[in-house]
Short mmCIF file of C-alpha atoms and ligand atoms in Angstrom, two decimals:
data_model
loop_
_atom_site.label_atom_id
_atom_site.label_comp_id
_atom_site.label_asym_id
_atom_site.label_seq_id
_atom_site.Cartn_x
_atom_site.Cartn_y
_atom_site.Cartn_z
CA UNK A 1 -0.02 0.00 -0.01
CA UNK A 2 1.34 3.45 -0.80
CA UNK A 3 1.68 5.58 2.24
CA UNK A 4 0.75 9.15 2.98
CA UNK A 5 2.44 11.57 0.63
CA UNK A 6 0.57 14.89 1.11
CA UNK A 7 3.17 17.51 0.35
CA UNK A 8 3.22 21.21 -0.51
CA UNK A 9 4.54 20.47 -4.01
CA UNK A 10 1.64 18.17 -4.87
CA UNK A 11 -1.53 19.48 -6.44
CA UNK A 12 -4.58 20.14 -4.25
CA UNK A 13 -6.37 17.30 -6.09
CA UNK A 14 -3.46 14.90 -5.17
CA UNK A 15 -3.53 16.02 -1.59
CA UNK A 16 -7.33 15.78 -1.36
CA UNK A 17 -7.39 12.14 -2.41
CA UNK A 18 -4.30 11.28 -0.50
CA UNK A 19 -5.65 12.71 2.77
CA UNK A 20 -8.97 11.01 2.07
CA UNK A 21 -7.32 7.58 1.51
CA UNK A 22 -5.33 8.04 4.68
CA UNK A 23 -8.44 8.65 6.65
CA UNK A 24 -10.27 5.73 5.13
CA UNK A 25 -7.23 3.46 5.61
CA UNK A 26 -7.28 4.10 9.33
CA UNK A 27 -10.63 2.38 9.57
CA UNK A 28 -10.64 -0.11 6.75
CA UNK A 29 -7.22 -0.38 5.12
CA UNK A 30 -8.54 -2.83 2.51
CA UNK A 31 -10.99 -0.37 1.09
CA UNK A 32 -8.23 2.30 0.83
CA UNK A 33 -6.19 -0.38 -0.97
CA UNK A 34 -9.07 -1.27 -3.38
CA UNK A 35 -9.68 2.41 -4.21
CA UNK A 36 -5.98 2.74 -5.09
CA UNK A 37 -6.22 -0.52 -7.07
CA UNK A 38 -9.17 0.71 -9.10
CA UNK A 39 -7.36 3.88 -10.02
CA UNK A 40 -4.38 1.86 -11.13
CA UNK A 41 -6.53 -0.47 -13.16
CA UNK A 42 -8.35 2.46 -14.86
CA UNK A 43 -4.96 4.06 -15.59
CA UNK A 44 -3.65 0.90 -17.27
CA UNK A 45 -6.55 -0.02 -19.57
CA UNK A 46 -8.05 1.57 -22.68
CA UNK A 47 -11.60 2.24 -21.65
CA UNK A 48 -13.96 1.91 -24.55
CA UNK A 49 -17.13 1.09 -22.62
CA UNK A 50 -19.65 3.43 -24.25
CA UNK A 51 -21.58 4.09 -21.05
CA UNK A 52 -18.60 5.02 -18.93
CA UNK A 53 -16.44 8.13 -18.53
CA UNK A 54 -14.05 9.73 -16.04
CA UNK A 55 -15.66 12.37 -13.79
CA UNK A 56 -13.50 15.25 -12.70
CA UNK A 57 -11.92 15.38 -9.24
CA UNK A 58 -14.36 18.20 -8.38
CA UNK A 59 -17.31 15.99 -9.23
CA UNK A 60 -15.87 13.05 -7.30
CA UNK A 61 -15.02 15.12 -4.25
CA UNK A 62 -18.46 16.78 -4.15
CA UNK A 63 -19.94 13.30 -3.39
CA UNK A 64 -17.79 12.40 -0.44
CA UNK A 65 -19.12 14.57 2.35
CA UNK A 66 -21.79 15.11 5.05
CA UNK A 67 -24.65 15.83 2.54
CA UNK A 68 -24.68 12.01 2.44
CA UNK A 69 -26.09 12.03 5.95
CA UNK A 70 -29.08 14.28 5.42
CA UNK A 71 -32.67 13.11 4.83
CA UNK A 72 -34.69 15.45 2.60
CA UNK A 73 -37.74 13.72 1.19
CA UNK A 74 -39.87 16.21 -0.73
CA UNK A 75 -38.80 19.15 -2.89
CA UNK A 76 -36.99 22.36 -2.04
CA UNK A 77 -39.02 24.30 0.40
CA UNK A 78 -41.52 21.42 0.88
CA UNK A 79 -39.62 18.77 2.81
CA UNK A 80 -40.83 16.09 5.20
CA UNK A 81 -37.71 16.70 7.33
CA UNK A 82 -36.41 19.75 9.17
CA UNK A 83 -32.90 21.18 8.70
CA UNK A 84 -32.84 21.05 4.93
CA UNK A 85 -31.64 24.62 4.26
CA UNK A 86 -28.43 23.61 2.47
CA UNK A 87 -30.00 20.55 0.71
CA UNK A 88 -32.60 23.00 -0.67
CA UNK A 89 -29.81 25.24 -1.98
CA UNK A 90 -28.01 22.26 -3.51
CA UNK A 91 -31.08 20.85 -5.21
CA UNK A 92 -32.15 24.22 -6.48
CA UNK A 93 -28.71 24.97 -7.91
CA UNK A 94 -28.43 21.49 -9.58
CA UNK A 95 -31.89 21.94 -11.14
CA UNK A 96 -31.07 25.52 -12.26
CA UNK A 97 -27.79 24.38 -13.80
CA UNK A 98 -29.56 21.52 -15.58
CA UNK A 99 -32.27 23.88 -16.93
CA UNK A 100 -29.64 26.26 -18.30
CA UNK A 101 -27.49 23.53 -19.67
CA UNK A 102 -30.30 21.87 -21.61
CA UNK A 103 -32.47 24.88 -22.15
CA UNK A 104 -35.33 23.12 -20.38
CA UNK A 105 -38.23 24.72 -18.47
CA UNK A 106 -38.19 22.14 -15.71
CA UNK A 107 -35.56 19.77 -14.23
CA UNK A 108 -35.84 17.12 -11.52
CA UNK A 109 -32.42 16.06 -10.24
CA UNK A 110 -33.35 13.50 -7.54
CA UNK A 111 -33.25 10.14 -9.42
CA UNK A 112 -30.41 7.94 -8.20
CA UNK A 113 -29.84 6.40 -11.60
CA UNK A 114 -31.11 6.05 -15.16
CA UNK A 115 -33.52 3.28 -14.28
CA UNK A 116 -35.01 5.52 -11.52
CA UNK A 117 -35.32 8.45 -13.82
CA UNK A 118 -37.31 6.33 -16.27
CA UNK A 119 -39.55 5.09 -13.51
CA UNK A 120 -40.18 8.63 -12.37
CA UNK A 121 -41.02 9.58 -15.92
CA UNK A 122 -43.33 6.62 -16.56
CA UNK A 123 -45.28 7.32 -13.37
CA UNK A 124 -45.45 11.02 -14.08
CA UNK A 125 -47.02 10.29 -17.48
CA UNK A 126 -49.37 7.77 -15.94
CA UNK A 127 -50.37 10.21 -13.27
CA UNK A 128 -50.88 12.96 -15.82
CA UNK A 129 -52.87 10.94 -18.41
CA UNK A 130 -54.62 8.25 -16.27
CA UNK A 131 -54.78 9.26 -12.55
CA UNK A 132 -55.41 13.02 -12.70
CA UNK A 133 -58.39 12.75 -15.23
CA UNK A 134 -59.91 9.92 -13.18
CA UNK A 135 -59.64 11.87 -9.93
CA UNK A 136 -61.31 14.76 -11.67
CA UNK A 137 -64.26 12.61 -12.80
CA UNK A 138 -64.63 11.38 -9.21
CA UNK A 139 -64.39 14.92 -7.95
CA UNK A 140 -61.59 14.20 -5.54
CA UNK A 141 -58.09 15.65 -5.18
CA UNK A 142 -56.05 12.72 -3.88
CA UNK A 143 -56.01 8.97 -4.39
CA UNK A 144 -56.54 8.50 -0.58
CA UNK A 145 -59.98 10.06 -1.07
CA UNK A 146 -61.17 7.41 -3.56
CA UNK A 147 -63.68 4.71 -2.57
CA UNK A 148 -62.14 1.23 -2.60
CA UNK A 149 -63.90 0.17 -5.80
CA UNK A 150 -62.74 3.26 -7.60
CA UNK A 151 -59.22 2.70 -6.38
CA UNK A 152 -59.42 -0.93 -7.77
CA UNK A 153 -60.56 0.47 -11.11
CA UNK A 154 -57.67 2.95 -11.22
CA UNK A 155 -55.08 0.34 -10.35
CA UNK A 156 -56.35 -1.80 -13.20
CA UNK A 157 -56.32 1.16 -15.53
CA UNK A 158 -52.60 1.72 -14.84
CA UNK A 159 -51.95 -1.86 -15.85
CA UNK A 160 -53.90 -1.47 -19.07
CA UNK A 161 -51.65 1.08 -20.64
CA UNK A 162 -49.53 0.60 -23.75
CA UNK A 163 -46.10 1.74 -24.78
CA UNK A 164 -43.66 1.15 -27.65
CA UNK A 165 -39.87 1.30 -27.54
CA UNK A 166 -36.86 0.28 -29.55
CA UNK A 167 -36.15 -3.47 -29.61
CA UNK A 168 -33.24 -4.72 -27.59
CA UNK A 169 -31.35 -6.12 -30.56
CA UNK A 170 -31.77 -2.82 -32.43
CA UNK A 171 -30.17 -1.06 -29.53
CA UNK A 172 -32.99 -0.31 -27.07
CA UNK A 173 -32.80 -0.62 -23.31
CA UNK A 174 -34.37 -3.04 -20.86
CA UNK A 175 -36.16 -0.18 -19.07
CA UNK A 176 -38.13 0.61 -22.31
CA UNK A 177 -40.79 -1.99 -21.61
CA UNK A 178 -38.97 -5.38 -21.55
CA UNK A 179 -40.24 -8.13 -19.36
CA UNK A 180 -37.23 -8.60 -17.02
CA UNK A 181 -37.66 -4.94 -16.03
CA UNK A 182 -40.60 -3.42 -14.13
CA UNK A 183 -41.49 -1.39 -17.20
CA UNK A 184 -42.28 -4.61 -19.10
CA UNK A 185 -44.44 -5.90 -16.23
CA UNK A 186 -46.34 -2.56 -15.98
CA UNK A 187 -46.98 -1.81 -19.66
CA UNK A 188 -48.36 -3.78 -22.54
CA UNK A 189 -45.33 -3.25 -24.81
CA UNK A 190 -44.47 -3.65 -28.50
CA UNK A 191 -41.07 -2.93 -30.04
CA UNK A 192 -40.02 -1.13 -33.17
CA UNK A 193 -36.77 -2.18 -34.83
CA UNK A 194 -34.48 -1.14 -37.66
CA UNK A 195 -34.60 -1.65 -41.36
CA UNK A 196 -32.95 -5.08 -42.14
CA UNK A 197 -30.88 -3.59 -44.96
CA UNK A 198 -29.70 -0.28 -43.56
CA UNK A 199 -29.84 -1.36 -39.89
CA UNK A 200 -31.16 2.16 -39.28
CA UNK A 201 -34.34 3.25 -37.57
CA UNK A 202 -37.26 2.94 -39.89
CA UNK A 203 -39.64 5.79 -39.06
CA UNK A 204 -42.37 4.44 -41.35
CA UNK A 205 -42.53 1.20 -39.33
CA UNK A 206 -42.63 3.19 -36.09
CA UNK A 207 -45.55 5.07 -37.51
CA UNK A 208 -47.39 1.88 -38.64
CA UNK A 209 -46.85 0.25 -35.23
CA UNK A 210 -48.04 3.41 -33.41
CA UNK A 211 -51.16 3.61 -35.61
CA UNK A 212 -51.99 0.02 -35.09
CA UNK A 213 -51.10 -0.38 -31.37
CA UNK A 214 -52.19 3.16 -30.21
CA UNK A 215 -49.71 3.43 -27.34
CA UNK A 216 -49.98 5.95 -24.50
CA UNK A 217 -46.19 6.40 -24.59
CA UNK A 218 -43.65 6.21 -27.32
CA UNK A 219 -40.11 5.83 -25.93
CA UNK A 220 -37.19 6.93 -28.03
CA UNK A 221 -33.50 6.53 -27.05
CA UNK A 222 -31.05 3.75 -26.98
CA UNK A 223 -28.01 2.07 -25.49
CA UNK A 224 -26.43 0.60 -28.58
CA UNK A 225 -27.54 2.39 -31.71
CA UNK A 226 -24.75 4.27 -33.54
CA UNK A 227 -26.90 6.85 -35.21
CA UNK A 228 -28.79 10.02 -34.40
CA UNK A 229 -32.55 9.89 -33.93
CA UNK A 230 -34.76 12.56 -35.47
CA UNK A 231 -36.92 13.53 -32.43
CA UNK A 232 -39.03 15.95 -34.42
CA UNK A 233 -40.20 13.03 -36.58
CA UNK A 234 -40.82 10.87 -33.49
CA UNK A 235 -42.91 13.72 -31.91
CA UNK A 236 -44.89 14.06 -35.13
CA UNK A 237 -45.69 10.30 -34.94
CA UNK A 238 -46.61 10.59 -31.29
CA UNK A 239 -48.89 13.57 -31.92
CA UNK A 240 -50.60 11.77 -34.84
CA UNK A 241 -51.75 8.99 -32.51
CA UNK A 242 -52.22 11.08 -29.36
CA UNK A 243 -49.24 9.49 -27.59
CA UNK A 244 -46.69 11.13 -25.32
CA UNK A 245 -43.09 11.10 -26.43
CA UNK A 246 -40.51 10.11 -23.84
CA UNK A 247 -36.84 10.33 -24.78
CA UNK A 248 -34.26 8.49 -22.77
CA UNK A 249 -30.97 10.32 -23.66
CA UNK A 250 -28.94 8.44 -21.02
CA UNK A 251 -26.25 7.61 -23.59
CA UNK A 252 -26.05 10.82 -25.54
CA UNK A 253 -26.94 13.55 -23.14
CA UNK A 254 -23.33 14.85 -23.26
CA UNK A 255 -23.82 15.42 -26.97
CA UNK A 256 -27.01 17.30 -26.34
CA UNK A 257 -25.38 19.36 -23.54
CA UNK A 258 -22.37 19.96 -25.82
CA UNK A 259 -24.68 21.23 -28.61
CA UNK A 260 -23.65 18.52 -31.11
CA UNK A 261 -27.24 17.29 -31.27
CA UNK A 262 -29.42 20.34 -32.01
CA UNK A 263 -32.72 21.16 -33.72
CA UNK A 264 -34.63 18.02 -34.75
CA UNK A 265 -31.99 15.89 -32.98
CA UNK A 266 -32.25 17.71 -29.65
CA UNK A 267 -34.84 15.81 -27.52
CA UNK A 268 -35.64 18.70 -25.15
CA UNK A 269 -37.79 20.86 -27.49
CA UNK A 270 -39.28 17.82 -29.17
CA UNK A 271 -40.30 15.38 -26.43
CA UNK A 272 -42.91 15.69 -23.67
CA UNK A 273 -40.44 14.31 -21.15
CA UNK A 274 -36.72 13.53 -21.33
CA UNK A 275 -34.71 11.31 -18.97
CA UNK A 276 -31.01 10.82 -18.60
CA UNK A 277 -28.22 9.31 -16.60
CA UNK A 278 -25.62 11.84 -15.50
CA UNK A 279 -22.49 9.65 -15.61
CA UNK A 280 -22.15 8.54 -19.27
CA UNK A 281 -21.23 11.04 -21.97
CA UNK A 282 -22.41 13.83 -19.61
CA UNK A 283 -19.38 13.01 -17.35
CA UNK A 284 -21.02 13.63 -14.02
CA UNK A 285 -21.68 11.44 -10.91
CA UNK A 286 -23.69 8.20 -11.17
CA UNK A 287 -27.27 9.42 -11.20
CA UNK A 288 -30.35 10.36 -13.17
CA UNK A 289 -32.39 13.51 -14.20
CA UNK A 290 -35.78 14.14 -15.69
CA UNK A 291 -36.36 17.25 -17.82
CA UNK A 292 -39.43 18.70 -19.55
CA UNK A 293 -40.60 21.69 -21.39
CA UNK A 294 -44.25 20.83 -20.65
CA UNK A 295 -45.07 22.91 -17.58
CA UNK A 296 -48.18 20.84 -17.00
CA UNK A 297 -46.04 17.82 -16.29
CA UNK A 298 -43.82 19.39 -13.64
CA UNK A 299 -46.09 18.78 -10.73
CA UNK A 300 -46.36 15.08 -11.56
CA UNK A 301 -42.60 14.66 -11.99
CA UNK A 302 -42.01 16.34 -8.69
CA UNK A 303 -43.89 13.49 -7.08
CA UNK A 304 -41.04 11.12 -8.01
CA UNK A 305 -40.55 10.96 -4.21
CA UNK A 306 -42.61 9.25 -2.74
CA UNK A 307 -43.92 7.58 -5.94
CA UNK A 308 -40.71 5.57 -6.65
CA UNK A 309 -37.96 7.35 -4.79
CA UNK A 310 -37.15 7.77 -1.12
CA UNK A 311 -34.84 10.45 0.24
CA UNK A 312 -32.69 12.10 -2.45
CA UNK A 313 -28.88 11.67 -2.31
CA UNK A 314 -27.91 15.23 -1.53
CA UNK A 315 -24.24 14.58 -1.96
CA UNK A 316 -24.87 13.27 -5.51
CA UNK A 317 -27.14 16.19 -6.32
CA UNK A 318 -24.19 18.41 -5.25
CA UNK A 319 -21.98 16.54 -7.64
CA UNK A 320 -24.59 16.92 -10.41
CA UNK A 321 -24.54 20.71 -9.87
CA UNK A 322 -20.79 20.70 -10.31
CA UNK A 323 -20.95 18.51 -13.43
CA UNK A 324 -23.62 20.61 -15.04
CA UNK A 325 -21.49 23.71 -14.48
CA UNK A 326 -18.60 21.95 -16.17
CA UNK A 327 -20.81 20.95 -19.08
CA UNK A 328 -21.99 24.60 -19.58
CA UNK A 329 -18.51 25.62 -20.70
CA UNK A 330 -17.29 25.94 -24.29
CA UNK A 331 -14.54 23.48 -23.35
CA UNK A 332 -17.27 20.88 -22.85
CA UNK A 333 -18.73 21.72 -26.21
CA UNK A 334 -15.31 21.14 -27.80
CA UNK A 335 -15.12 17.86 -25.87
CA UNK A 336 -18.52 16.67 -27.12
CA UNK A 337 -17.61 17.41 -30.71
CA UNK A 338 -14.36 15.54 -30.24
CA UNK A 339 -16.19 12.52 -28.84
CA UNK A 340 -18.19 12.28 -32.10
CA UNK A 341 -15.14 13.00 -34.36
CA UNK A 342 -13.21 10.34 -32.45
CA UNK A 343 -16.03 7.79 -32.90
CA UNK A 344 -16.06 8.48 -36.60
CA UNK A 345 -12.25 8.12 -36.81
CA UNK A 346 -12.41 4.86 -34.78
CA UNK A 347 -15.13 3.51 -37.07
CA UNK A 348 -13.17 4.37 -40.22
CA UNK A 349 -10.03 2.79 -38.72
CA UNK A 350 -11.88 -0.40 -37.99
CA UNK A 351 -13.67 -0.54 -41.32
CA UNK A 352 -10.47 -0.08 -43.36
CA UNK A 353 -8.98 -3.00 -41.44
CA UNK A 354 -11.80 -5.37 -42.33
CA UNK A 355 -14.32 -4.93 -39.54
CA UNK A 356 -17.99 -4.64 -40.51
CA UNK A 357 -19.76 -1.73 -38.83
CA UNK A 358 -23.43 -2.08 -37.95
CA UNK A 359 -25.32 0.67 -40.01
CA UNK A 360 -22.09 1.24 -41.93
CA UNK A 361 -20.79 3.95 -39.58
CA UNK A 362 -21.59 6.24 -36.64
CA UNK A 363 -23.04 9.69 -35.98
CA UNK A 364 -22.69 9.66 -32.22
CA UNK A 365 -20.32 8.47 -29.47
CA UNK A 366 -20.50 4.76 -30.21
CA UNK A 367 -19.50 2.25 -32.82
CA UNK A 368 -21.07 -1.27 -33.10
CA UNK A 369 -18.75 -3.74 -34.77
CA UNK A 370 -20.08 -7.01 -36.22
CA UNK A 371 -17.17 -9.30 -35.15
CA UNK A 372 -18.32 -12.13 -37.31
CA UNK A 373 -16.18 -10.25 -39.85
CA UNK A 374 -13.25 -11.56 -37.75
CA UNK A 375 -14.83 -15.09 -37.38
CA UNK A 376 -15.67 -14.42 -33.74
CA UNK A 377 -18.59 -14.04 -31.35
CA UNK A 378 -18.91 -10.89 -29.22
CA UNK A 379 -17.99 -12.99 -26.14
CA UNK A 380 -14.71 -14.10 -27.68
CA UNK A 381 -13.88 -10.63 -28.96
CA UNK A 382 -14.62 -9.04 -25.56
CA UNK A 383 -12.30 -11.38 -23.66
CA UNK A 384 -9.49 -11.41 -26.23
CA UNK A 385 -9.48 -7.57 -26.11
CA UNK A 386 -9.54 -7.52 -22.28
CA UNK A 387 -6.48 -9.76 -22.26
CA UNK A 388 -4.82 -7.23 -24.55
CA UNK A 389 -5.59 -4.19 -22.39
CA UNK A 390 -8.77 -2.99 -24.16
CA UNK A 391 -12.06 -2.82 -22.22
CA UNK A 392 -15.17 -3.13 -24.32
CA UNK A 393 -18.50 -4.89 -23.97
CA UNK A 394 -20.06 -7.49 -26.21
CA UNK A 395 -23.44 -6.48 -27.61
CA UNK A 396 -26.18 -7.95 -29.70
CA UNK A 397 -26.49 -6.59 -33.27
CA UNK A 398 -29.78 -6.34 -35.16
CA UNK A 399 -31.19 -9.79 -35.90
CA UNK A 400 -28.32 -11.34 -34.03
CA UNK A 401 -27.92 -15.07 -34.75
CA UNK A 402 -25.76 -15.56 -31.62
CA UNK A 403 -28.39 -14.23 -29.20
CA UNK A 404 -27.96 -11.85 -26.29
CA UNK A 405 -25.40 -13.88 -24.34
CA UNK A 406 -22.70 -14.72 -26.86
CA UNK A 407 -23.71 -11.96 -29.33
CA UNK A 408 -22.12 -11.05 -32.72
CA UNK A 409 -21.02 -7.57 -31.81
CA UNK A 410 -18.91 -5.39 -29.63
CA UNK A 411 -19.86 -1.87 -28.66
CA UNK A 412 -17.15 0.71 -28.54
CA UNK A 413 -17.54 4.20 -27.12
CA UNK A 414 -15.25 7.23 -27.22
CA UNK A 415 -16.34 9.42 -24.24
CA UNK A 416 -13.75 8.19 -21.80
CA UNK A 417 -10.74 8.21 -24.17
CA UNK A 418 -11.74 11.70 -25.32
CA UNK A 419 -11.81 12.90 -21.71
CA UNK A 420 -8.16 11.91 -21.27
CA UNK A 421 -7.30 13.94 -24.44
CA UNK A 422 -7.15 11.39 -27.22
CA UNK A 423 -7.49 12.63 -30.80
CA UNK A 424 -8.57 11.17 -34.15
CA UNK A 425 -4.96 10.03 -34.81
CA UNK A 426 -5.01 8.17 -31.50
CA UNK A 427 -8.29 6.50 -32.61
CA UNK A 428 -6.48 5.06 -35.66
CA UNK A 429 -3.96 3.48 -33.31
CA UNK A 430 -6.80 2.17 -31.12
CA UNK A 431 -8.42 0.66 -34.28
CA UNK A 432 -5.10 -0.87 -35.20
CA UNK A 433 -4.81 -2.44 -31.72
CA UNK A 434 -8.41 -3.77 -31.79
CA UNK A 435 -8.15 -5.18 -35.32
CA UNK A 436 -4.69 -6.78 -34.71
CA UNK A 437 -6.02 -8.57 -31.63
CA UNK A 438 -9.30 -9.70 -33.37
CA UNK A 439 -7.43 -10.79 -36.48
CA UNK A 440 -5.12 -12.95 -34.40
CA UNK A 441 -7.89 -14.53 -32.36
CA UNK A 442 -9.66 -17.73 -33.50
CA UNK A 443 -12.45 -19.82 -31.93
CA UNK A 444 -11.28 -22.86 -30.01
CA UNK A 445 -13.18 -26.20 -30.09
CA UNK A 446 -15.55 -27.46 -27.46
CA UNK A 447 -14.96 -30.88 -25.90
CA UNK A 448 -17.45 -32.35 -28.42
CA UNK A 449 -15.32 -30.92 -31.32
CA UNK A 450 -17.67 -28.13 -32.26
CA UNK A 451 -16.54 -24.50 -32.66
CA UNK A 452 -16.89 -22.78 -29.31
CA UNK A 453 -18.76 -19.52 -28.94
CA UNK A 454 -16.75 -18.61 -25.80
CA UNK A 455 -13.37 -20.16 -25.91
CA UNK A 456 -10.68 -18.87 -28.23
CA UNK A 457 -7.02 -18.95 -29.12
CA UNK A 458 -4.79 -15.95 -28.98
CA UNK A 459 -0.99 -15.99 -28.64
CA UNK A 460 0.57 -14.42 -25.64
CA UNK A 461 2.90 -12.42 -27.88
CA UNK A 462 -0.04 -10.68 -29.49
CA UNK A 463 -1.72 -9.73 -26.27
CA UNK A 464 1.54 -8.55 -24.60
CA UNK A 465 2.48 -6.56 -27.63
CA UNK A 466 -0.94 -4.89 -27.69
CA UNK A 467 -0.94 -4.28 -24.02
CA UNK A 468 2.38 -2.38 -24.50
CA UNK A 469 0.77 -0.33 -27.29
CA UNK A 470 -2.13 0.54 -24.99
CA UNK A 471 0.37 1.52 -22.20
CA UNK A 472 2.12 3.86 -24.56
CA UNK A 473 -1.12 5.57 -25.61
CA UNK A 474 -2.02 5.95 -21.92
CA UNK A 475 1.45 7.25 -21.10
CA UNK A 476 0.91 10.03 -23.67
CA UNK A 477 -2.71 10.64 -22.49
CA UNK A 478 -2.66 9.98 -18.69
CA UNK A 479 -5.77 9.65 -16.61
CA UNK A 480 -5.98 12.29 -13.84
CA UNK A 481 -2.59 13.82 -14.56
CA UNK A 482 -3.35 16.22 -11.70
CA UNK A 483 -3.38 13.30 -9.25
CA UNK A 484 0.10 12.00 -8.30
CA UNK A 485 0.77 8.39 -9.17
CA UNK A 486 1.96 7.64 -5.61
CA UNK A 487 -1.15 8.46 -3.69
N1 PLP B 501 -31.38 4.01 -20.08
C1 PLP B 501 -30.46 3.73 -20.99
C2 PLP B 501 -30.68 4.12 -22.44
C3 PLP B 501 -29.27 3.16 -20.56
O1 PLP B 501 -28.33 2.85 -21.43
C4 PLP B 501 -29.06 2.84 -19.18
C5 PLP B 501 -27.87 2.18 -18.72
O2 PLP B 501 -27.08 1.53 -19.31
C6 PLP B 501 -30.10 3.10 -18.26
C7 PLP B 501 -31.23 3.74 -18.77
C8 PLP B 501 -30.02 2.76 -16.83
O3 PLP B 501 -29.08 3.54 -16.19
P1 PLP B 501 -28.57 3.15 -14.70
O4 PLP B 501 -27.57 2.07 -14.87
O5 PLP B 501 -27.99 4.45 -14.17
O6 PLP B 501 -29.79 2.75 -13.98
#
């Protein structure tokens, strides 16, 4: 374990983390050791997980303090607990920063994660479209005032609602109405997919599905779709069938904040409600937000607690406020554009070395590679790359013959590598590393002599050689250069 090193000549960031680890280590030395270990790991691997990033020291430090101890159920000025003066200031500032950043009329910054943000949004829409009109017909203000039989009717009405979202193999997310998630148990759901030829979103088929199925909610947004979505078109479809448009911009909110996605591609002016995580391309703390330009919806979103949330994490709301301030700068706009330029350079680098790109390219922060072009499954590619110092995740591709476990794809994202300063030239070297590993990997046989979907062969020389190339890239683009390597 590295000892205490706080010194006058170290940066304040180095000293902050060094002091912190010393304090933690006095109580549970193993945790201090694991925190140091995680930093070392992150500093020694090329992080291409599309949903991850590196938050700034200011964001990380804003989370580790006594705001963590405070209960504050409710909203600023309307709490169920006393003593919330400073939590109120934190939440108000975080919401204000979010509104300015996204040019939104309303922001709710309490959700603890993306899944929570989506749940808050679903219930806000149900409360707005199903509960509130029913209460009005019964001439009562609150669900507690309903007769038992009316309450039974309302509960059933919640369960009768329909929604449509992007299919999982086209790049959608589990929280968009799929059965393993609560959203799939709550809603009657149908999926829209992509065109089999172009692998891109087919707006005509979204329209046909919406006209036939008449959903209450249309969800747009994705986890693994390498293209932009035209939210103006999606809104037009929603309006034509009387549905509400919800956009989950968890993956690309950094590109919206950084003004890369504007006009028809900006969800805020086009959707009824927008949700996001704060830790992916937006580069904040782990958390969620809900935004809306529909002032009618605000009172329903505000009821996220107690609808699906308990007490907000005031320390994380503080970190969100810091992250939103960072994202309001022109430096962040430059960053967001570079994320997209880097993804394009990475995609071109892979394609020219024989990799097939799903949809033929990228318009956002992610690249989906069909690794069957290297004779591999996603599972084999993911592990071979990990052994060679490159961290990616396997991912289904549209109409994937290998299913959701082995998959035929890997998903690559550029937000993290762009944060540490990598350029388009670096992306060509990253593409070279990836393709040289995948070209040198071949499937092994199972015990029964068939081609394995998991086991593979890769010579140590290739993985060592590529680990060295990754190390060189990371030496030139270090993670947290302001934090000393000896903390
Ligand atoms: N929505 C989308 C589109 C996502 O990609 C994710 C996470 O991968 C989530 C929601 C859930 O976010 P969290 O892991 O913060 O709950």
